[in-house]
Amino acid sequence: MAINTQNELIYILKNGSLYDTNSRLGVPLAIEDVLRSGERFQLLIDDSYFFYVSIGKLNVSRKKLNNVISNYLQSLFPMDLFAGYALENNKGHYTALIYKDDFASLLQEHEKLFRMARKISTAFCELSARYQSFLFSDGTRVYSKDNDKIELSSETPQGTLRAEDVYSDIIPFKAEISLKGMKATDMNKRYKFVALFLAACYLIFLVSNIMDVMAVKKLERQYQQSLN
């Protein structure tokens, strides 16, 4: 749906389509028409594209940020479970928005749409920017957010919010997510480089040891010959 606030459009991306206020019950906008219009807009992405993981408070340089977060995520999830991640920064506390192939395909197919968006957010991130504790359902998962802790709930307790319940309360946006996180393919490349580097170091170490042994044996032969 699109909401005009302060002369700026806000679109919602859901199920691979873009929606405006008049298509709440069904008819999506043509993304090509939105791009052709050239109008700037804010983009609210449906939470079902993501799996939220609290990273915690980080005090690292921007240069080291992705390495620190990708190392942490590597310790939690096998690489084949996600295609990459985005980040939300709430006063130095980071939340990773892990996404799989469906959203990675959208990023690739509609790169211009995401570049044209002046600000990008999600309902969950907007609630996080406003409240310390809440229950939220993306239609598949139920999250329990308590301060910096994010947990999954096996039930849907009374009072659980959905995106549709809070659209009017989270405009204008207070949060913003960065889609410039790390792709899983990039993480694979980095770890392959590390593995190759370690393998090369081991090979050098092994060759060095072999050469040392050969040198010792040569000295031993020379010593035996001198004795004879």
PDB file of N, CA and C in Angstrom, residues 147-220:
ATOM      1  N   ASN A 147      13.696  -5.726  25.557  1.00  0.00           N
ATOM      2  CA  ASN A 147      14.930  -4.934  25.529  1.00  0.00           C
ATOM      3  C   ASN A 147      15.782  -5.366  24.340  1.00  0.00           C
ATOM      4  N   ASP A 148      17.000  -5.872  24.584  1.00  0.00           N
ATOM      5  CA  ASP A 148      17.871  -6.257  23.480  1.00  0.00           C
ATOM      6  C   ASP A 148      17.729  -7.728  23.094  1.00  0.00           C
ATOM      7  N   LYS A 149      16.859  -8.453  23.761  1.00  0.00           N
ATOM      8  CA  LYS A 149      16.722  -9.892  23.506  1.00  0.00           C
ATOM      9  C   LYS A 149      15.571 -10.157  22.546  1.00  0.00           C
ATOM     10  N   ILE A 150      15.838 -10.983  21.527  1.00  0.00           N
ATOM     11  CA  ILE A 150      14.814 -11.396  20.578  1.00  0.00           C
ATOM     12  C   ILE A 150      14.712 -12.915  20.628  1.00  0.00           C
ATOM     13  N   GLU A 151      13.505 -13.405  20.915  1.00  0.00           N
ATOM     14  CA  GLU A 151      13.287 -14.849  20.997  1.00  0.00           C
ATOM     15  C   GLU A 151      12.071 -15.239  20.174  1.00  0.00           C
ATOM     16  N   LEU A 152      12.047 -16.495  19.738  1.00  0.00           N
ATOM     17  CA  LEU A 152      10.891 -17.029  19.032  1.00  0.00           C
ATOM     18  C   LEU A 152       9.931 -17.641  20.038  1.00  0.00           C
ATOM     19  N   SER A 153       8.645 -17.464  19.782  1.00  0.00           N
ATOM     20  CA  SER A 153       7.619 -18.054  20.630  1.00  0.00           C
ATOM     21  C   SER A 153       6.920 -19.168  19.860  1.00  0.00           C
ATOM     22  N   SER A 154       6.660 -20.269  20.529  1.00  0.00           N
ATOM     23  CA  SER A 154       5.987 -21.394  19.883  1.00  0.00           C
ATOM     24  C   SER A 154       4.474 -21.189  19.840  1.00  0.00           C
ATOM     25  N   GLU A 155       3.984 -20.193  20.548  1.00  0.00           N
ATOM     26  CA  GLU A 155       2.560 -19.883  20.575  1.00  0.00           C
ATOM     27  C   GLU A 155       2.331 -18.451  20.099  1.00  0.00           C
ATOM     28  N   THR A 156       1.067 -18.086  19.967  1.00  0.00           N
ATOM     29  CA  THR A 156       0.713 -16.709  19.615  1.00  0.00           C
ATOM     30  C   THR A 156      -0.082 -16.132  20.776  1.00  0.00           C
ATOM     31  N   PRO A 157       0.621 -15.535  21.739  1.00  0.00           N
ATOM     32  CA  PRO A 157      -0.069 -15.028  22.938  1.00  0.00           C
ATOM     33  C   PRO A 157      -1.013 -13.878  22.593  1.00  0.00           C
ATOM     34  N   GLN A 158      -1.948 -13.643  23.493  1.00  0.00           N
ATOM     35  CA  GLN A 158      -2.853 -12.507  23.332  1.00  0.00           C
ATOM     36  C   GLN A 158      -2.042 -11.220  23.360  1.00  0.00           C
ATOM     37  N   GLY A 159      -2.371 -10.318  22.486  1.00  0.00           N
ATOM     38  CA  GLY A 159      -1.636  -9.057  22.412  1.00  0.00           C
ATOM     39  C   GLY A 159      -0.541  -9.057  21.368  1.00  0.00           C
ATOM     40  N   THR A 160      -0.363 -10.183  20.659  1.00  0.00           N
ATOM     41  CA  THR A 160       0.644 -10.244  19.602  1.00  0.00           C
ATOM     42  C   THR A 160       0.243  -9.329  18.448  1.00  0.00           C
ATOM     43  N   LEU A 161       1.163  -8.488  18.022  1.00  0.00           N
ATOM     44  CA  LEU A 161       0.897  -7.522  16.957  1.00  0.00           C
ATOM     45  C   LEU A 161       1.252  -8.100  15.592  1.00  0.00           C
ATOM     46  N   ARG A 162       0.581  -7.621  14.566  1.00  0.00           N
ATOM     47  CA  ARG A 162       0.911  -7.912  13.184  1.00  0.00           C
ATOM     48  C   ARG A 162       1.206  -6.587  12.480  1.00  0.00           C
ATOM     49  N   ALA A 163       1.856  -6.683  11.340  1.00  0.00           N
ATOM     50  CA  ALA A 163       2.200  -5.460  10.613  1.00  0.00           C
ATOM     51  C   ALA A 163       0.954  -4.632  10.308  1.00  0.00           C
ATOM     52  N   GLU A 164      -0.121  -5.308   9.917  1.00  0.00           N
ATOM     53  CA  GLU A 164      -1.355  -4.590   9.563  1.00  0.00           C
ATOM     54  C   GLU A 164      -1.930  -3.808  10.742  1.00  0.00           C
ATOM     55  N   ASP A 165      -1.617  -4.266  11.954  1.00  0.00           N
ATOM     56  CA  ASP A 165      -2.136  -3.594  13.145  1.00  0.00           C
ATOM     57  C   ASP A 165      -1.427  -2.275  13.438  1.00  0.00           C
ATOM     58  N   VAL A 166      -0.219  -2.112  12.910  1.00  0.00           N
ATOM     59  CA  VAL A 166       0.607  -0.975  13.343  1.00  0.00           C
ATOM     60  C   VAL A 166       0.989  -0.036  12.203  1.00  0.00           C
ATOM     61  N   TYR A 167       0.508  -0.299  10.976  1.00  0.00           N
ATOM     62  CA  TYR A 167       0.904   0.553   9.853  1.00  0.00           C
ATOM     63  C   TYR A 167       0.669   2.030  10.141  1.00  0.00           C
ATOM     64  N   SER A 168      -0.496   2.362  10.669  1.00  0.00           N
ATOM     65  CA  SER A 168      -0.819   3.779  10.880  1.00  0.00           C
ATOM     66  C   SER A 168      -0.034   4.381  12.038  1.00  0.00           C
ATOM     67  N   ASP A 169       0.502   3.530  12.931  1.00  0.00           N
ATOM     68  CA  ASP A 169       1.216   4.023  14.112  1.00  0.00           C
ATOM     69  C   ASP A 169       2.716   4.157  13.899  1.00  0.00           C
ATOM     70  N   ILE A 170       3.233   3.608  12.796  1.00  0.00           N
ATOM     71  CA  ILE A 170       4.688   3.628  12.595  1.00  0.00           C
ATOM     72  C   ILE A 170       5.096   4.564  11.459  1.00  0.00           C
ATOM     73  N   ILE A 171       4.173   5.412  11.076  1.00  0.00           N
ATOM     74  CA  ILE A 171       4.446   6.423  10.069  1.00  0.00           C
ATOM     75  C   ILE A 171       4.516   7.773  10.756  1.00  0.00           C
ATOM     76  N   PRO A 172       5.540   8.585  10.593  1.00  0.00           N
ATOM     77  CA  PRO A 172       6.716   8.350   9.743  1.00  0.00           C
ATOM     78  C   PRO A 172       7.697   7.368  10.373  1.00  0.00           C
ATOM     79  N   PHE A 173       8.631   6.880   9.564  1.00  0.00           N
ATOM     80  CA  PHE A 173       9.610   5.911  10.042  1.00  0.00           C
ATOM     81  C   PHE A 173      10.534   6.518  11.091  1.00  0.00           C
ATOM     82  N   LYS A 174      10.872   5.720  12.080  1.00  0.00           N
ATOM     83  CA  LYS A 174      11.899   6.107  13.054  1.00  0.00           C
ATOM     84  C   LYS A 174      13.142   5.239  12.927  1.00  0.00           C
ATOM     85  N   ALA A 175      12.992   4.103  12.263  1.00  0.00           N
ATOM     86  CA  ALA A 175      14.105   3.175  12.086  1.00  0.00           C
ATOM     87  C   ALA A 175      14.537   3.179  10.617  1.00  0.00           C
ATOM     88  N   GLU A 176      15.657   2.553  10.366  1.00  0.00           N
ATOM     89  CA  GLU A 176      16.136   2.429   8.997  1.00  0.00           C
ATOM     90  C   GLU A 176      17.056   1.224   8.916  1.00  0.00           C
ATOM     91  N   ILE A 177      16.828   0.390   7.906  1.00  0.00           N
ATOM     92  CA  ILE A 177      17.721  -0.758   7.744  1.00  0.00           C
ATOM     93  C   ILE A 177      18.652  -0.519   6.566  1.00  0.00           C
ATOM     94  N   SER A 178      19.830  -1.100   6.673  1.00  0.00           N
ATOM     95  CA  SER A 178      20.813  -1.019   5.600  1.00  0.00           C
ATOM     96  C   SER A 178      20.863  -2.353   4.891  1.00  0.00           C
ATOM     97  N   LEU A 179      20.679  -2.328   3.582  1.00  0.00           N
ATOM     98  CA  LEU A 179      20.769  -3.548   2.794  1.00  0.00           C
ATOM     99  C   LEU A 179      22.190  -3.809   2.333  1.00  0.00           C
ATOM    100  N   LYS A 180      23.129  -3.012   2.855  1.00  0.00           N
ATOM    101  CA  LYS A 180      24.533  -3.189   2.481  1.00  0.00           C
ATOM    102  C   LYS A 180      25.249  -4.098   3.471  1.00  0.00           C
ATOM    103  N   GLY A 181      24.577  -5.172   3.850  1.00  0.00           N
ATOM    104  CA  GLY A 181      25.200  -6.142   4.739  1.00  0.00           C
ATOM    105  C   GLY A 181      26.114  -7.055   3.944  1.00  0.00           C
ATOM    106  N   MET A 182      26.065  -8.319   4.207  1.00  0.00           N
ATOM    107  CA  MET A 182      26.949  -9.270   3.542  1.00  0.00           C
ATOM    108  C   MET A 182      26.121 -10.342   2.858  1.00  0.00           C
ATOM    109  N   LYS A 183      26.481 -10.649   1.609  1.00  0.00           N
ATOM    110  CA  LYS A 183      25.862 -11.776   0.920  1.00  0.00           C
ATOM    111  C   LYS A 183      26.571 -13.058   1.343  1.00  0.00           C
ATOM    112  N   ALA A 184      25.828 -14.143   1.341  1.00  0.00           N
ATOM    113  CA  ALA A 184      26.418 -15.421   1.718  1.00  0.00           C
ATOM    114  C   ALA A 184      27.556 -15.791   0.770  1.00  0.00           C
ATOM    115  N   THR A 185      27.405 -15.431  -0.520  1.00  0.00           N
ATOM    116  CA  THR A 185      28.465 -15.743  -1.479  1.00  0.00           C
ATOM    117  C   THR A 185      29.741 -14.992  -1.139  1.00  0.00           C
ATOM    118  N   ASP A 186      29.599 -13.730  -0.682  1.00  0.00           N
ATOM    119  CA  ASP A 186      30.765 -12.952  -0.276  1.00  0.00           C
ATOM    120  C   ASP A 186      31.422 -13.565   0.954  1.00  0.00           C
ATOM    121  N   MET A 187      30.582 -14.044   1.879  1.00  0.00           N
ATOM    122  CA  MET A 187      31.116 -14.670   3.076  1.00  0.00           C
ATOM    123  C   MET A 187      31.860 -15.943   2.713  1.00  0.00           C
ATOM    124  N   ASN A 188      31.325 -16.716   1.747  1.00  0.00           N
ATOM    125  CA  ASN A 188      31.990 -17.935   1.302  1.00  0.00           C
ATOM    126  C   ASN A 188      33.349 -17.626   0.703  1.00  0.00           C
ATOM    127  N   LYS A 189      33.389 -16.563  -0.111  1.00  0.00           N
ATOM    128  CA  LYS A 189      34.654 -16.183  -0.743  1.00  0.00           C
ATOM    129  C   LYS A 189      35.686 -15.822   0.306  1.00  0.00           C
ATOM    130  N   ARG A 190      35.238 -15.072   1.324  1.00  0.00           N
ATOM    131  CA  ARG A 190      36.187 -14.647   2.353  1.00  0.00           C
ATOM    132  C   ARG A 190      36.729 -15.836   3.124  1.00  0.00           C
ATOM    133  N   TYR A 191      35.820 -16.777   3.461  1.00  0.00           N
ATOM    134  CA  TYR A 191      36.270 -17.932   4.223  1.00  0.00           C
ATOM    135  C   TYR A 191      37.096 -18.889   3.376  1.00  0.00           C
ATOM    136  N   LYS A 192      36.804 -18.960   2.059  1.00  0.00           N
ATOM    137  CA  LYS A 192      37.636 -19.767   1.178  1.00  0.00           C
ATOM    138  C   LYS A 192      39.039 -19.191   1.100  1.00  0.00           C
ATOM    139  N   PHE A 193      39.123 -17.832   1.079  1.00  0.00           N
ATOM    140  CA  PHE A 193      40.433 -17.188   1.043  1.00  0.00           C
ATOM    141  C   PHE A 193      41.223 -17.512   2.310  1.00  0.00           C
ATOM    142  N   VAL A 194      40.525 -17.443   3.460  1.00  0.00           N
ATOM    143  CA  VAL A 194      41.184 -17.765   4.723  1.00  0.00           C
ATOM    144  C   VAL A 194      41.662 -19.213   4.719  1.00  0.00           C
ATOM    145  N   ALA A 195      40.804 -20.124   4.214  1.00  0.00           N
ATOM    146  CA  ALA A 195      41.168 -21.537   4.171  1.00  0.00           C
ATOM    147  C   ALA A 195      42.365 -21.770   3.268  1.00  0.00           C
ATOM    148  N   LEU A 196      42.381 -21.085   2.107  1.00  0.00           N
ATOM    149  CA  LEU A 196      43.515 -21.217   1.190  1.00  0.00           C
ATOM    150  C   LEU A 196      44.794 -20.664   1.813  1.00  0.00           C
ATOM    151  N   PHE A 197      44.647 -19.552   2.528  1.00  0.00           N
ATOM    152  CA  PHE A 197      45.807 -18.949   3.183  1.00  0.00           C
ATOM    153  C   PHE A 197      46.397 -19.889   4.233  1.00  0.00           C
ATOM    154  N   LEU A 198      45.494 -20.493   5.050  1.00  0.00           N
ATOM    155  CA  LEU A 198      45.958 -21.430   6.077  1.00  0.00           C
ATOM    156  C   LEU A 198      46.589 -22.665   5.449  1.00  0.00           C
ATOM    157  N   ALA A 199      45.996 -23.128   4.331  1.00  0.00           N
ATOM    158  CA  ALA A 199      46.551 -24.288   3.639  1.00  0.00           C
ATOM    159  C   ALA A 199      47.936 -23.974   3.092  1.00  0.00           C
ATOM    160  N   ALA A 200      48.093 -22.746   2.557  1.00  0.00           N
ATOM    161  CA  ALA A 200      49.398 -22.342   2.027  1.00  0.00           C
ATOM    162  C   ALA A 200      50.439 -22.269   3.146  1.00  0.00           C
ATOM    163  N   CYS A 201      50.010 -21.730   4.301  1.00  0.00           N
ATOM    164  CA  CYS A 201      50.921 -21.648   5.446  1.00  0.00           C
ATOM    165  C   CYS A 201      51.356 -23.048   5.891  1.00  0.00           C
ATOM    166  N   TYR A 202      50.403 -23.962   5.918  1.00  0.00           N
ATOM    167  CA  TYR A 202      50.707 -25.335   6.329  1.00  0.00           C
ATOM    168  C   TYR A 202      51.663 -25.993   5.337  1.00  0.00           C
ATOM    169  N   LEU A 203      51.430 -25.717   4.023  1.00  0.00           N
ATOM    170  CA  LEU A 203      52.297 -26.290   2.995  1.00  0.00           C
ATOM    171  C   LEU A 203      53.723 -25.773   3.136  1.00  0.00           C
ATOM    172  N   ILE A 204      53.828 -24.456   3.395  1.00  0.00           N
ATOM    173  CA  ILE A 204      55.165 -23.870   3.589  1.00  0.00           C
ATOM    174  C   ILE A 204      55.841 -24.494   4.801  1.00  0.00           C
ATOM    175  N   PHE A 205      55.062 -24.664   5.874  1.00  0.00           N
ATOM    176  CA  PHE A 205      55.587 -25.277   7.090  1.00  0.00           C
ATOM    177  C   PHE A 205      56.052 -26.703   6.812  1.00  0.00           C
ATOM    178  N   LEU A 206      55.241 -27.460   6.035  1.00  0.00           N
ATOM    179  CA  LEU A 206      55.560 -28.852   5.730  1.00  0.00           C
ATOM    180  C   LEU A 206      56.810 -28.950   4.876  1.00  0.00           C
ATOM    181  N   VAL A 207      56.886 -28.103   3.834  1.00  0.00           N
ATOM    182  CA  VAL A 207      58.059 -28.104   2.956  1.00  0.00           C
ATOM    183  C   VAL A 207      59.312 -27.718   3.728  1.00  0.00           C
ATOM    184  N   SER A 208      59.155 -26.732   4.619  1.00  0.00           N
ATOM    185  CA  SER A 208      60.282 -26.295   5.426  1.00  0.00           C
ATOM    186  C   SER A 208      60.805 -27.427   6.301  1.00  0.00           C
ATOM    187  N   ASN A 209      59.896 -28.184   6.896  1.00  0.00           N
ATOM    188  CA  ASN A 209      60.293 -29.319   7.736  1.00  0.00           C
ATOM    189  C   ASN A 209      60.995 -30.395   6.921  1.00  0.00           C
ATOM    190  N   ILE A 210      60.449 -30.674   5.719  1.00  0.00           N
ATOM    191  CA  ILE A 210      61.061 -31.680   4.843  1.00  0.00           C
ATOM    192  C   ILE A 210      62.477 -31.265   4.467  1.00  0.00           C
ATOM    193  N   MET A 211      62.653 -29.980   4.143  1.00  0.00           N
ATOM    194  CA  MET A 211      63.975 -29.472   3.763  1.00  0.00           C
ATOM    195  C   MET A 211      64.942 -29.553   4.937  1.00  0.00           C
ATOM    196  N   ASP A 212      64.417 -29.260   6.154  1.00  0.00           N
ATOM    197  CA  ASP A 212      65.269 -29.369   7.338  1.00  0.00           C
ATOM    198  C   ASP A 212      65.730 -30.803   7.544  1.00  0.00           C
ATOM    199  N   VAL A 213      64.808 -31.748   7.349  1.00  0.00           N
ATOM    200  CA  VAL A 213      65.156 -33.168   7.506  1.00  0.00           C
ATOM    201  C   VAL A 213      66.187 -33.583   6.474  1.00  0.00           C
ATOM    202  N   MET A 214      65.969 -33.115   5.217  1.00  0.00           N
ATOM    203  CA  MET A 214      66.920 -33.457   4.154  1.00  0.00           C
ATOM    204  C   MET A 214      68.289 -32.876   4.443  1.00  0.00           C
ATOM    205  N   ALA A 215      68.297 -31.655   4.993  1.00  0.00           N
ATOM    206  CA  ALA A 215      69.587 -31.017   5.322  1.00  0.00           C
ATOM    207  C   ALA A 215      70.308 -31.788   6.407  1.00  0.00           C
ATOM    208  N   VAL A 216      69.550 -32.245   7.404  1.00  0.00           N
ATOM    209  CA  VAL A 216      70.144 -33.022   8.492  1.00  0.00           C
ATOM    210  C   VAL A 216      70.714 -34.335   7.964  1.00  0.00           C
ATOM    211  N   LYS A 217      69.972 -35.014   7.086  1.00  0.00           N
ATOM    212  CA  LYS A 217      70.432 -36.274   6.524  1.00  0.00           C
ATOM    213  C   LYS A 217      71.691 -36.078   5.682  1.00  0.00           C
ATOM    214  N   LYS A 218      71.755 -34.945   4.951  1.00  0.00           N
ATOM    215  CA  LYS A 218      72.930 -34.650   4.145  1.00  0.00           C
ATOM    216  C   LYS A 218      74.149 -34.450   5.030  1.00  0.00           C
ATOM    217  N   LEU A 219      73.952 -33.700   6.119  1.00  0.00           N
ATOM    218  CA  LEU A 219      75.058 -33.501   7.060  1.00  0.00           C
ATOM    219  C   LEU A 219      75.492 -34.823   7.673  1.00  0.00           C
ATOM    220  N   GLU A 220      74.489 -35.691   7.936  1.00  0.00           N
ATOM    221  CA  GLU A 220      74.795 -37.000   8.530  1.00  0.00           C
ATOM    222  C   GLU A 220      75.635 -37.846   7.577  1.00  0.00           C
TER     223      GLU A 220
END
